[in-house]
Amino acid sequence: MNDFLIVGGGVIGMMTARTLADSGADVTIVDKGELCKESSWAGGGIVSPLYPWRYRSEITALANWSQGYYPALAKQLAEETGIDPEFRSGGMLMLRVEDEADALAWAEKYQQPLTQVSKEFIYSTEANIAPGKEQAIWMPEVGSIRNPRLGQSLKKSLEQRPNVRILENVDVKSIRVMDGQAIGVNTANSVLSAGQVIICSGAWSAGLLKTEDADLGDLLPELPIEPVRGQMMVYKAEPGLVDRVVMLDGRYVIPRNDGRILVGSTLEYDGFNKQTTAEARQSLQASAEAILPALKDIPVEHHWCGLRPGSPDGVPFIGAVDGIRHLHINAGHFRNGLVLAPAATELLCNQLLGQKPIIDPAPYQLAQRLEEAAAGEMI
């Protein structure tokens, strides 16, 4: 029997498995598909919340810790696995921001390097941006990471650890509980046993806590996590058209080392529907061309979507599931799963391994978050 069983093989699940394995624990990670093929693969990889001043302080705390972690992690994974996650530290340029005063106040409060810049700075930094932009917000320390390659490198890293077992294409049906304690999970064809169970299943996390067992129904909470579709596209451009993340009216372009440019993203509440739409494609193209007019002459290489784990205010649930011993959760990161992953992982592992937490864990714990929801305090 393994020490830990992790349900969900996205970036957070894999980072958790890696940290726990390096502590000496035996770990199994199980996913209904292949590792890192859901929202961790589908996102853009910006290592910052979009318009970070618009989020709660709990998200700022996790994001600040994670942003400083990614450069070293990317280098370590590249050396360890031979797969470069391509961390880029070019900064983020946000055009036409209406609440600049709020942005500057947030930057002063949290001592963040954020400044208001002029037209001259905009076009000396990114010459191919559409004309007519007079001012912007500049965050020089924001980077991006090529999330599919991050997933590939994390997976290979786990494969190199003898105390990690990877189970792909295994559909977990429910949590297995005995005498008020999680002892594993039920799959379609078997039972997987473990001393501790961790749910990191993104948009599917709430479903794992649903049960037809009347005795368990009163113990397992109902999580306010729902799928939120995000559609994206990529252009196969030549390197140099854009060198950093650029945002305009909530949409963004993200450059890759090989010249590809990602464009995102939509925000759609349509259940577990993972179909792309012609309407979204047209909207994304219009947004891309409004930032970089040269994209009008470059064909779209691919259009896809993923399902984010939406929560009422974007603050994730991290910690023990009250009422069931040895059951834990790390889910509900909404649009910021990749951004928050290192800190969210470290914070949960601190609790699992009896370590001093990197930040106060109380605001993320399930009981407190559900009390907020019941009181209508989540926004």
mmCIF file of C-alpha atoms in Angstrom:
data_model
loop_
_atom_site.group_PDB
_atom_site.id
_atom_site.type_symbol
_atom_site.label_atom_id
_atom_site.label_comp_id
_atom_site.label_asym_id
_atom_site.label_seq_id
_atom_site.Cartn_x
_atom_site.Cartn_y
_atom_site.Cartn_z
ATOM 1 C CA MET A 1 0.000 0.000 0.000
ATOM 2 C CA ASN A 2 1.358 3.415 -0.975
ATOM 3 C CA ASP A 3 1.787 6.254 1.495
ATOM 4 C CA PHE A 4 -0.046 8.690 -0.822
ATOM 5 C CA LEU A 5 -2.496 8.287 -3.683
ATOM 6 C CA ILE A 6 -2.962 11.389 -5.850
ATOM 7 C CA VAL A 7 -6.064 11.567 -8.021
ATOM 8 C CA GLY A 8 -5.390 13.890 -10.940
ATOM 9 C CA GLY A 9 -2.264 14.141 -13.052
ATOM 10 C CA GLY A 10 -2.136 17.804 -13.999
ATOM 11 C CA VAL A 11 0.709 20.107 -13.044
ATOM 12 C CA ILE A 12 -0.456 20.329 -9.424
ATOM 13 C CA GLY A 13 -0.849 16.563 -9.090
ATOM 14 C CA MET A 14 2.569 15.917 -10.609
ATOM 15 C CA MET A 15 4.313 18.577 -8.535
ATOM 16 C CA THR A 16 2.707 17.074 -5.437
ATOM 17 C CA ALA A 17 3.880 13.576 -6.376
ATOM 18 C CA ARG A 18 7.398 14.840 -7.001
ATOM 19 C CA THR A 19 7.631 16.674 -3.675
ATOM 20 C CA LEU A 20 6.213 13.785 -1.656
ATOM 21 C CA ALA A 21 8.424 11.246 -3.410
ATOM 22 C CA ASP A 22 11.497 13.344 -2.680
ATOM 23 C CA SER A 23 10.547 13.238 1.004
ATOM 24 C CA GLY A 24 10.905 9.463 0.840
ATOM 25 C CA ALA A 25 7.230 8.525 0.511
ATOM 26 C CA ASP A 26 5.829 5.920 -1.873
ATOM 27 C CA VAL A 27 3.381 7.675 -4.195
ATOM 28 C CA THR A 28 0.821 6.614 -6.789
ATOM 29 C CA ILE A 29 -0.615 9.192 -9.192
ATOM 30 C CA VAL A 30 -3.697 8.196 -11.171
ATOM 31 C CA ASP A 31 -5.481 10.013 -13.989
ATOM 32 C CA LYS A 32 -8.545 9.290 -16.106
ATOM 33 C CA GLY A 33 -6.490 10.104 -19.208
ATOM 34 C CA GLU A 34 -2.835 10.858 -19.782
ATOM 35 C CA LEU A 35 -0.897 13.054 -17.374
ATOM 36 C CA CYS A 36 -1.126 16.784 -18.089
ATOM 37 C CA LYS A 37 -3.646 16.529 -20.918
ATOM 38 C CA GLU A 38 -6.477 18.625 -19.458
ATOM 39 C CA SER A 39 -6.399 22.251 -18.279
ATOM 40 C CA SER A 40 -2.670 22.113 -17.447
ATOM 41 C CA TRP A 41 -1.992 21.440 -21.137
ATOM 42 C CA ALA A 42 -4.701 23.724 -22.507
ATOM 43 C CA GLY A 43 -3.742 26.986 -20.775
ATOM 44 C CA GLY A 44 -1.356 29.696 -21.857
ATOM 45 C CA GLY A 45 1.365 29.516 -19.230
ATOM 46 C CA ILE A 46 1.489 33.135 -18.039
ATOM 47 C CA VAL A 47 3.148 33.074 -14.614
ATOM 48 C CA SER A 48 0.913 35.784 -13.171
ATOM 49 C CA PRO A 49 -2.793 36.269 -12.625
ATOM 50 C CA LEU A 50 -4.290 38.409 -15.373
ATOM 51 C CA TYR A 51 -4.698 41.914 -13.932
ATOM 52 C CA PRO A 52 -3.408 40.681 -10.552
ATOM 53 C CA TRP A 53 -4.695 43.669 -8.569
ATOM 54 C CA ARG A 54 -8.266 42.510 -9.206
ATOM 55 C CA TYR A 55 -7.837 39.354 -7.117
ATOM 56 C CA ARG A 56 -8.087 38.634 -3.414
ATOM 57 C CA SER A 57 -5.011 38.806 -1.215
ATOM 58 C CA GLU A 58 -5.036 35.010 -0.830
ATOM 59 C CA ILE A 59 -4.280 34.657 -4.526
ATOM 60 C CA THR A 60 -1.593 37.339 -4.399
ATOM 61 C CA ALA A 61 0.156 35.456 -1.578
ATOM 62 C CA LEU A 62 0.284 32.198 -3.570
ATOM 63 C CA ALA A 63 1.224 33.927 -6.830
ATOM 64 C CA ASN A 64 4.093 35.892 -5.295
ATOM 65 C CA TRP A 65 5.665 32.714 -3.933
ATOM 66 C CA SER A 66 5.199 30.789 -7.180
ATOM 67 C CA GLN A 67 6.583 33.450 -9.491
ATOM 68 C CA GLY A 68 9.940 33.313 -7.749
ATOM 69 C CA TYR A 69 9.956 29.508 -7.911
ATOM 70 C CA TYR A 70 9.410 28.884 -11.625
ATOM 71 C CA PRO A 71 12.787 29.983 -13.072
ATOM 72 C CA ALA A 72 14.731 27.570 -10.858
ATOM 73 C CA LEU A 73 12.195 24.775 -11.360
ATOM 74 C CA ALA A 74 12.374 25.108 -15.141
ATOM 75 C CA LYS A 75 16.172 24.965 -15.082
ATOM 76 C CA GLN A 76 16.173 21.973 -12.754
ATOM 77 C CA LEU A 77 13.668 20.041 -14.850
ATOM 78 C CA ALA A 78 15.580 20.762 -18.063
ATOM 79 C CA GLU A 79 18.798 19.445 -16.521
ATOM 80 C CA GLU A 80 17.067 16.444 -14.944
ATOM 81 C CA THR A 81 14.977 15.310 -17.919
ATOM 82 C CA GLY A 82 16.399 16.932 -21.045
ATOM 83 C CA ILE A 83 13.020 18.586 -21.703
ATOM 84 C CA ASP A 84 13.135 22.377 -21.448
ATOM 85 C CA PRO A 85 9.887 23.895 -20.097
ATOM 86 C CA GLU A 86 10.944 27.161 -21.769
ATOM 87 C CA PHE A 87 10.524 29.698 -19.013
ATOM 88 C CA ARG A 88 10.618 33.209 -20.531
ATOM 89 C CA SER A 89 11.130 36.273 -18.336
ATOM 90 C CA GLY A 90 10.273 39.034 -20.776
ATOM 91 C CA GLY A 91 7.664 40.829 -18.680
ATOM 92 C CA MET A 92 3.980 41.605 -19.336
ATOM 93 C CA LEU A 93 2.624 44.685 -21.097
ATOM 94 C CA MET A 94 -1.045 45.508 -20.424
ATOM 95 C CA LEU A 95 -2.583 47.951 -22.871
ATOM 96 C CA ARG A 96 -5.556 50.231 -22.230
ATOM 97 C CA VAL A 97 -6.085 49.461 -18.537
ATOM 98 C CA GLU A 98 -9.083 51.321 -17.126
ATOM 99 C CA ASP A 99 -8.308 50.847 -13.436
ATOM 100 C CA GLU A 100 -4.675 51.993 -13.476
ATOM 101 C CA ALA A 101 -5.048 53.725 -10.114
ATOM 102 C CA ASP A 102 -6.028 50.417 -8.521
ATOM 103 C CA ALA A 103 -3.075 48.724 -10.188
ATOM 104 C CA LEU A 104 -0.605 51.273 -8.860
ATOM 105 C CA ALA A 105 -2.106 51.125 -5.347
ATOM 106 C CA TRP A 106 -1.859 47.313 -5.382
ATOM 107 C CA ALA A 107 1.755 47.483 -6.525
ATOM 108 C CA GLU A 108 2.652 49.856 -3.695
ATOM 109 C CA LYS A 109 0.850 47.740 -1.100
ATOM 110 C CA TYR A 110 2.516 44.489 -2.127
ATOM 111 C CA GLN A 111 5.823 46.023 -3.273
ATOM 112 C CA GLN A 112 5.389 44.740 -6.816
ATOM 113 C CA PRO A 113 7.399 46.110 -9.766
ATOM 114 C CA LEU A 114 4.502 47.595 -11.729
ATOM 115 C CA THR A 115 4.637 50.939 -13.487
ATOM 116 C CA GLN A 116 2.626 53.090 -15.852
ATOM 117 C CA VAL A 117 4.463 53.533 -19.166
ATOM 118 C CA SER A 118 4.093 55.848 -22.153
ATOM 119 C CA LYS A 119 3.585 55.405 -25.883
ATOM 120 C CA GLU A 120 7.352 55.661 -26.424
ATOM 121 C CA PHE A 121 8.007 52.755 -24.060
ATOM 122 C CA ILE A 122 5.274 50.621 -25.639
ATOM 123 C CA TYR A 123 6.616 50.832 -29.173
ATOM 124 C CA SER A 124 10.287 50.676 -28.231
ATOM 125 C CA THR A 125 9.482 47.479 -26.328
ATOM 126 C CA GLU A 126 7.107 45.894 -28.863
ATOM 127 C CA ALA A 127 7.349 47.586 -32.248
ATOM 128 C CA ASN A 128 4.690 45.424 -33.925
ATOM 129 C CA ILE A 129 1.823 46.321 -31.609
ATOM 130 C CA ALA A 130 -1.137 48.004 -33.302
ATOM 131 C CA PRO A 131 -0.733 51.792 -33.544
ATOM 132 C CA GLY A 132 -2.552 54.274 -31.368
ATOM 133 C CA LYS A 133 -1.742 52.901 -27.908
ATOM 134 C CA GLU A 134 -0.918 55.852 -25.654
ATOM 135 C CA GLN A 135 -0.167 54.231 -22.288
ATOM 136 C CA ALA A 136 0.055 50.864 -20.586
ATOM 137 C CA ILE A 137 0.882 49.018 -17.394
ATOM 138 C CA TRP A 138 4.264 47.267 -17.372
ATOM 139 C CA MET A 139 5.186 44.358 -15.082
ATOM 140 C CA PRO A 140 8.837 43.537 -15.893
ATOM 141 C CA GLU A 141 9.176 40.424 -13.734
ATOM 142 C CA VAL A 142 6.227 38.482 -15.156
ATOM 143 C CA GLY A 143 7.256 35.469 -17.204
ATOM 144 C CA SER A 144 5.647 32.621 -19.066
ATOM 145 C CA ILE A 145 6.281 28.917 -19.326
ATOM 146 C CA ARG A 146 5.439 26.492 -22.122
ATOM 147 C CA ASN A 147 2.967 24.448 -20.138
ATOM 148 C CA PRO A 148 2.785 21.333 -22.394
ATOM 149 C CA ARG A 149 6.554 20.984 -22.095
ATOM 150 C CA LEU A 150 6.368 21.646 -18.374
ATOM 151 C CA GLY A 151 3.964 18.708 -18.198
ATOM 152 C CA GLN A 152 6.264 16.522 -20.283
ATOM 153 C CA SER A 153 9.258 17.302 -18.110
ATOM 154 C CA LEU A 154 7.337 16.724 -14.869
ATOM 155 C CA LYS A 155 6.098 13.373 -16.144
ATOM 156 C CA LYS A 156 9.586 12.250 -17.132
ATOM 157 C CA SER A 157 10.844 13.452 -13.759
ATOM 158 C CA LEU A 158 8.295 11.213 -12.024
ATOM 159 C CA GLU A 159 9.159 8.274 -14.269
ATOM 160 C CA GLN A 160 12.755 8.546 -13.074
ATOM 161 C CA ARG A 161 11.725 8.163 -9.419
ATOM 162 C CA PRO A 162 11.444 4.515 -8.329
ATOM 163 C CA ASN A 163 9.006 5.346 -5.516
ATOM 164 C CA VAL A 164 6.411 6.839 -7.894
ATOM 165 C CA ARG A 165 3.833 4.724 -9.703
ATOM 166 C CA ILE A 166 1.950 6.317 -12.622
ATOM 167 C CA LEU A 167 -1.477 5.007 -13.626
ATOM 168 C CA GLU A 168 -2.941 6.585 -16.747
ATOM 169 C CA ASN A 169 -6.339 6.007 -18.365
ATOM 170 C CA VAL A 170 -7.773 4.803 -15.059
ATOM 171 C CA ASP A 171 -11.142 6.307 -14.188
ATOM 172 C CA VAL A 172 -11.575 6.881 -10.455
ATOM 173 C CA LYS A 173 -15.239 6.497 -9.528
ATOM 174 C CA SER A 174 -15.254 7.400 -5.839
ATOM 175 C CA ILE A 175 -13.268 7.733 -2.644
ATOM 176 C CA ARG A 176 -13.076 4.525 -0.617
ATOM 177 C CA VAL A 177 -13.845 5.210 3.049
ATOM 178 C CA MET A 178 -13.820 2.902 6.064
ATOM 179 C CA ASP A 179 -14.573 3.917 9.645
ATOM 180 C CA GLY A 180 -14.453 7.614 8.734
ATOM 181 C CA GLN A 181 -11.069 7.353 7.042
ATOM 182 C CA ALA A 182 -10.054 7.441 3.378
ATOM 183 C CA ILE A 183 -8.233 4.224 2.531
ATOM 184 C CA GLY A 184 -8.055 4.554 -1.238
ATOM 185 C CA VAL A 185 -10.276 4.920 -4.283
ATOM 186 C CA ASN A 186 -12.656 2.786 -6.306
ATOM 187 C CA THR A 187 -11.959 2.570 -10.029
ATOM 188 C CA ALA A 188 -14.044 0.958 -12.740
ATOM 189 C CA ASN A 189 -12.180 -2.326 -12.339
ATOM 190 C CA SER A 190 -10.283 -2.289 -9.058
ATOM 191 C CA VAL A 191 -9.518 -0.727 -5.698
ATOM 192 C CA LEU A 192 -6.390 1.357 -5.171
ATOM 193 C CA SER A 193 -5.308 1.542 -1.539
ATOM 194 C CA ALA A 194 -3.209 4.181 0.197
ATOM 195 C CA GLY A 195 -2.532 5.696 3.580
ATOM 196 C CA GLN A 196 -3.554 9.182 2.386
ATOM 197 C CA VAL A 197 -5.688 10.282 -0.579
ATOM 198 C CA ILE A 198 -5.237 13.646 -2.323
ATOM 199 C CA ILE A 199 -7.735 15.051 -4.832
ATOM 200 C CA CYS A 200 -6.101 17.224 -7.516
ATOM 201 C CA SER A 201 -8.631 16.632 -10.275
ATOM 202 C CA GLY A 202 -9.350 20.183 -11.389
ATOM 203 C CA ALA A 203 -12.839 20.669 -12.771
ATOM 204 C CA TRP A 204 -13.687 17.051 -11.920
ATOM 205 C CA SER A 205 -12.800 17.354 -8.218
ATOM 206 C CA ALA A 206 -16.322 18.069 -6.956
ATOM 207 C CA GLY A 207 -17.650 14.948 -8.661
ATOM 208 C CA LEU A 208 -15.223 12.737 -6.752
ATOM 209 C CA LEU A 209 -16.809 13.820 -3.487
ATOM 210 C CA LYS A 210 -20.305 12.876 -4.612
ATOM 211 C CA THR A 211 -21.573 9.496 -3.493
ATOM 212 C CA GLU A 212 -24.725 7.405 -3.435
ATOM 213 C CA ASP A 213 -23.681 5.958 -0.093
ATOM 214 C CA ALA A 214 -26.092 7.457 2.431
ATOM 215 C CA ASP A 215 -23.622 6.999 5.281
ATOM 216 C CA LEU A 216 -20.949 8.988 3.456
ATOM 217 C CA GLY A 217 -23.263 11.617 2.039
ATOM 218 C CA ASP A 218 -23.364 13.493 5.326
ATOM 219 C CA LEU A 219 -19.579 13.425 5.651
ATOM 220 C CA LEU A 220 -18.391 14.467 2.185
ATOM 221 C CA PRO A 221 -18.869 18.168 1.425
ATOM 222 C CA GLU A 222 -20.365 19.573 -1.746
ATOM 223 C CA LEU A 223 -17.650 21.617 -3.405
ATOM 224 C CA PRO A 224 -18.531 24.779 -5.365
ATOM 225 C CA ILE A 225 -16.198 23.855 -8.235
ATOM 226 C CA GLU A 226 -17.518 23.787 -11.790
ATOM 227 C CA PRO A 227 -16.008 23.507 -15.273
ATOM 228 C CA VAL A 228 -15.378 26.769 -17.113
ATOM 229 C CA ARG A 229 -14.402 26.392 -20.751
ATOM 230 C CA GLY A 230 -11.539 28.412 -22.167
ATOM 231 C CA GLN A 231 -10.836 28.430 -25.909
ATOM 232 C CA MET A 232 -7.418 29.345 -27.313
ATOM 233 C CA MET A 233 -5.551 29.442 -30.617
ATOM 234 C CA VAL A 234 -1.962 29.400 -31.805
ATOM 235 C CA TYR A 235 -0.334 31.037 -34.829
ATOM 236 C CA LYS A 236 2.830 29.608 -36.380
ATOM 237 C CA ALA A 237 4.794 32.823 -36.789
ATOM 238 C CA GLU A 238 8.506 33.535 -37.091
ATOM 239 C CA PRO A 239 10.438 34.439 -33.921
ATOM 240 C CA GLY A 240 10.535 38.147 -33.100
ATOM 241 C CA LEU A 241 7.039 39.282 -34.012
ATOM 242 C CA VAL A 242 6.389 39.677 -30.280
ATOM 243 C CA ASP A 243 8.792 38.964 -27.427
ATOM 244 C CA ARG A 244 6.676 39.151 -24.293
ATOM 245 C CA VAL A 245 3.134 38.720 -23.019
ATOM 246 C CA VAL A 246 0.871 41.530 -24.233
ATOM 247 C CA MET A 247 -2.694 42.055 -23.018
ATOM 248 C CA LEU A 248 -5.563 44.129 -24.375
ATOM 249 C CA ASP A 249 -9.140 44.198 -23.042
ATOM 250 C CA GLY A 250 -8.799 40.891 -21.193
ATOM 251 C CA ARG A 251 -7.223 38.967 -24.084
ATOM 252 C CA TYR A 252 -3.537 38.219 -24.531
ATOM 253 C CA VAL A 253 -0.805 36.991 -26.845
ATOM 254 C CA ILE A 254 2.016 34.794 -25.546
ATOM 255 C CA PRO A 255 5.214 34.154 -27.556
ATOM 256 C CA ARG A 256 7.051 30.838 -27.628
ATOM 257 C CA ASN A 257 10.740 30.333 -28.380
ATOM 258 C CA ASP A 258 10.028 28.868 -31.832
ATOM 259 C CA GLY A 259 7.946 31.885 -32.894
ATOM 260 C CA ARG A 260 4.517 30.442 -32.218
ATOM 261 C CA ILE A 261 2.066 32.897 -30.670
ATOM 262 C CA LEU A 262 -0.762 31.773 -28.412
ATOM 263 C CA VAL A 263 -3.949 33.807 -28.160
ATOM 264 C CA GLY A 264 -6.499 33.481 -25.387
ATOM 265 C CA SER A 265 -8.923 33.061 -24.037
ATOM 266 C CA THR A 266 -12.666 32.737 -23.672
ATOM 267 C CA LEU A 267 -14.560 32.300 -20.409
ATOM 268 C CA GLU A 268 -17.630 30.102 -20.914
ATOM 269 C CA TYR A 269 -19.980 28.294 -18.545
ATOM 270 C CA ASP A 270 -21.207 25.314 -20.566
ATOM 271 C CA GLY A 271 -20.709 22.296 -18.306
ATOM 272 C CA PHE A 272 -18.209 19.674 -19.426
ATOM 273 C CA ASN A 273 -18.578 20.605 -23.091
ATOM 274 C CA LYS A 274 -15.118 20.619 -24.690
ATOM 275 C CA GLN A 275 -16.151 21.570 -28.221
ATOM 276 C CA THR A 276 -14.605 24.611 -29.872
ATOM 277 C CA THR A 277 -16.892 27.094 -31.620
ATOM 278 C CA ALA A 278 -16.714 29.229 -34.741
ATOM 279 C CA GLU A 279 -17.833 32.262 -32.728
ATOM 280 C CA ALA A 280 -14.917 31.924 -30.320
ATOM 281 C CA ARG A 281 -12.472 31.430 -33.168
ATOM 282 C CA GLN A 282 -13.605 34.661 -34.817
ATOM 283 C CA SER A 283 -13.482 36.528 -31.512
ATOM 284 C CA LEU A 284 -9.990 35.277 -30.694
ATOM 285 C CA GLN A 285 -8.722 36.176 -34.160
ATOM 286 C CA ALA A 286 -10.136 39.676 -33.798
ATOM 287 C CA SER A 287 -8.430 40.065 -30.411
ATOM 288 C CA ALA A 288 -5.125 38.763 -31.752
ATOM 289 C CA GLU A 289 -5.175 41.134 -34.730
ATOM 290 C CA ALA A 290 -6.132 44.070 -32.503
ATOM 291 C CA ILE A 291 -2.862 43.498 -30.638
ATOM 292 C CA LEU A 292 -0.659 42.389 -33.560
ATOM 293 C CA PRO A 293 -2.055 43.398 -36.967
ATOM 294 C CA ALA A 294 0.572 41.253 -38.729
ATOM 295 C CA LEU A 295 -1.327 38.147 -37.592
ATOM 296 C CA LYS A 296 -3.926 38.885 -40.296
ATOM 297 C CA ASP A 297 -1.472 37.379 -42.782
ATOM 298 C CA ILE A 298 -0.515 34.354 -40.673
ATOM 299 C CA PRO A 299 -2.748 31.258 -40.597
ATOM 300 C CA VAL A 300 -4.098 29.832 -37.363
ATOM 301 C CA GLU A 301 -2.282 26.569 -36.684
ATOM 302 C CA HIS A 302 -4.586 25.118 -34.025
ATOM 303 C CA HIS A 303 -7.724 25.993 -32.047
ATOM 304 C CA TRP A 304 -8.562 24.123 -28.848
ATOM 305 C CA CYS A 305 -10.194 24.423 -25.460
ATOM 306 C CA GLY A 306 -9.839 23.238 -21.875
ATOM 307 C CA LEU A 307 -11.951 23.201 -18.744
ATOM 308 C CA ARG A 308 -10.838 25.315 -15.812
ATOM 309 C CA PRO A 309 -11.802 24.366 -12.235
ATOM 310 C CA GLY A 310 -14.018 27.369 -11.557
ATOM 311 C CA SER A 311 -14.620 28.438 -7.966
ATOM 312 C CA PRO A 312 -16.692 31.385 -6.705
ATOM 313 C CA ASP A 313 -13.771 33.770 -6.168
ATOM 314 C CA GLY A 314 -10.814 31.889 -7.619
ATOM 315 C CA VAL A 315 -9.293 31.097 -4.215
ATOM 316 C CA PRO A 316 -8.432 27.378 -4.199
ATOM 317 C CA PHE A 317 -9.353 24.750 -1.642
ATOM 318 C CA ILE A 318 -6.118 23.435 -0.101
ATOM 319 C CA GLY A 319 -5.970 21.091 2.874
ATOM 320 C CA ALA A 320 -7.810 18.334 4.706
ATOM 321 C CA VAL A 321 -11.374 17.375 3.867
ATOM 322 C CA ASP A 322 -13.130 17.705 7.211
ATOM 323 C CA GLY A 323 -15.114 14.690 8.329
ATOM 324 C CA ILE A 324 -12.958 12.146 6.494
ATOM 325 C CA ARG A 325 -9.529 11.474 7.940
ATOM 326 C CA HIS A 326 -6.586 11.145 5.547
ATOM 327 C CA LEU A 327 -8.475 12.815 2.683
ATOM 328 C CA HIS A 328 -7.063 16.038 1.237
ATOM 329 C CA ILE A 329 -7.752 18.394 -1.649
ATOM 330 C CA ASN A 330 -5.932 20.893 -3.840
ATOM 331 C CA ALA A 331 -8.444 22.232 -6.369
ATOM 332 C CA GLY A 332 -10.510 25.231 -7.457
ATOM 333 C CA HIS A 333 -7.678 27.407 -8.802
ATOM 334 C CA PHE A 334 -9.894 28.664 -11.654
ATOM 335 C CA ARG A 335 -7.819 30.624 -14.202
ATOM 336 C CA ASN A 336 -4.602 30.492 -12.155
ATOM 337 C CA GLY A 337 -3.810 26.803 -11.725
ATOM 338 C CA LEU A 338 -0.415 26.966 -13.383
ATOM 339 C CA VAL A 339 0.390 30.320 -11.780
ATOM 340 C CA LEU A 340 -0.373 29.101 -8.273
ATOM 341 C CA ALA A 341 0.770 25.482 -8.648
ATOM 342 C CA PRO A 342 4.195 25.662 -6.959
ATOM 343 C CA ALA A 343 2.896 27.494 -3.878
ATOM 344 C CA ALA A 344 -0.350 25.498 -3.672
ATOM 345 C CA THR A 345 1.643 22.270 -3.900
ATOM 346 C CA GLU A 346 4.181 23.346 -1.310
ATOM 347 C CA LEU A 347 1.493 24.525 1.083
ATOM 348 C CA LEU A 348 -0.369 21.199 0.986
ATOM 349 C CA CYS A 349 2.836 19.164 1.232
ATOM 350 C CA ASN A 350 3.885 21.236 4.257
ATOM 351 C CA GLN A 351 0.715 20.057 5.983
ATOM 352 C CA LEU A 352 1.061 16.447 4.842
ATOM 353 C CA LEU A 353 4.693 16.230 5.975
ATOM 354 C CA GLY A 354 4.341 18.169 9.231
ATOM 355 C CA GLN A 355 6.452 21.105 8.048
ATOM 356 C CA LYS A 356 6.167 24.808 8.745
ATOM 357 C CA PRO A 357 3.830 26.210 6.079
ATOM 358 C CA ILE A 358 5.198 28.711 3.575
ATOM 359 C CA ILE A 359 2.167 30.960 4.181
ATOM 360 C CA ASP A 360 -0.840 30.855 6.489
ATOM 361 C CA PRO A 361 -2.911 27.823 5.367
ATOM 362 C CA ALA A 362 -6.147 28.898 7.082
ATOM 363 C CA PRO A 363 -7.672 30.978 4.233
ATOM 364 C CA TYR A 364 -7.512 27.986 1.866
ATOM 365 C CA GLN A 365 -8.807 25.264 4.152
ATOM 366 C CA LEU A 366 -12.003 23.590 3.123
ATOM 367 C CA ALA A 367 -14.048 24.221 6.268
ATOM 368 C CA GLN A 368 -13.331 27.948 6.278
ATOM 369 C CA ARG A 369 -13.967 28.307 2.539
ATOM 370 C CA LEU A 370 -17.304 26.500 2.804
ATOM 371 C CA GLU A 371 -18.297 28.695 5.736
ATOM 372 C CA GLU A 372 -17.585 31.727 3.549
ATOM 373 C CA ALA A 373 -19.759 30.264 0.835
ATOM 374 C CA ALA A 374 -22.605 29.611 3.239
ATOM 375 C CA ALA A 375 -22.360 33.171 4.538
ATOM 376 C CA GLY A 376 -22.273 34.607 1.032
ATOM 377 C CA GLU A 377 -18.776 36.023 1.525
ATOM 378 C CA MET A 378 -17.309 34.490 -1.619
ATOM 379 C CA ILE A 379 -17.367 36.835 -4.581
#
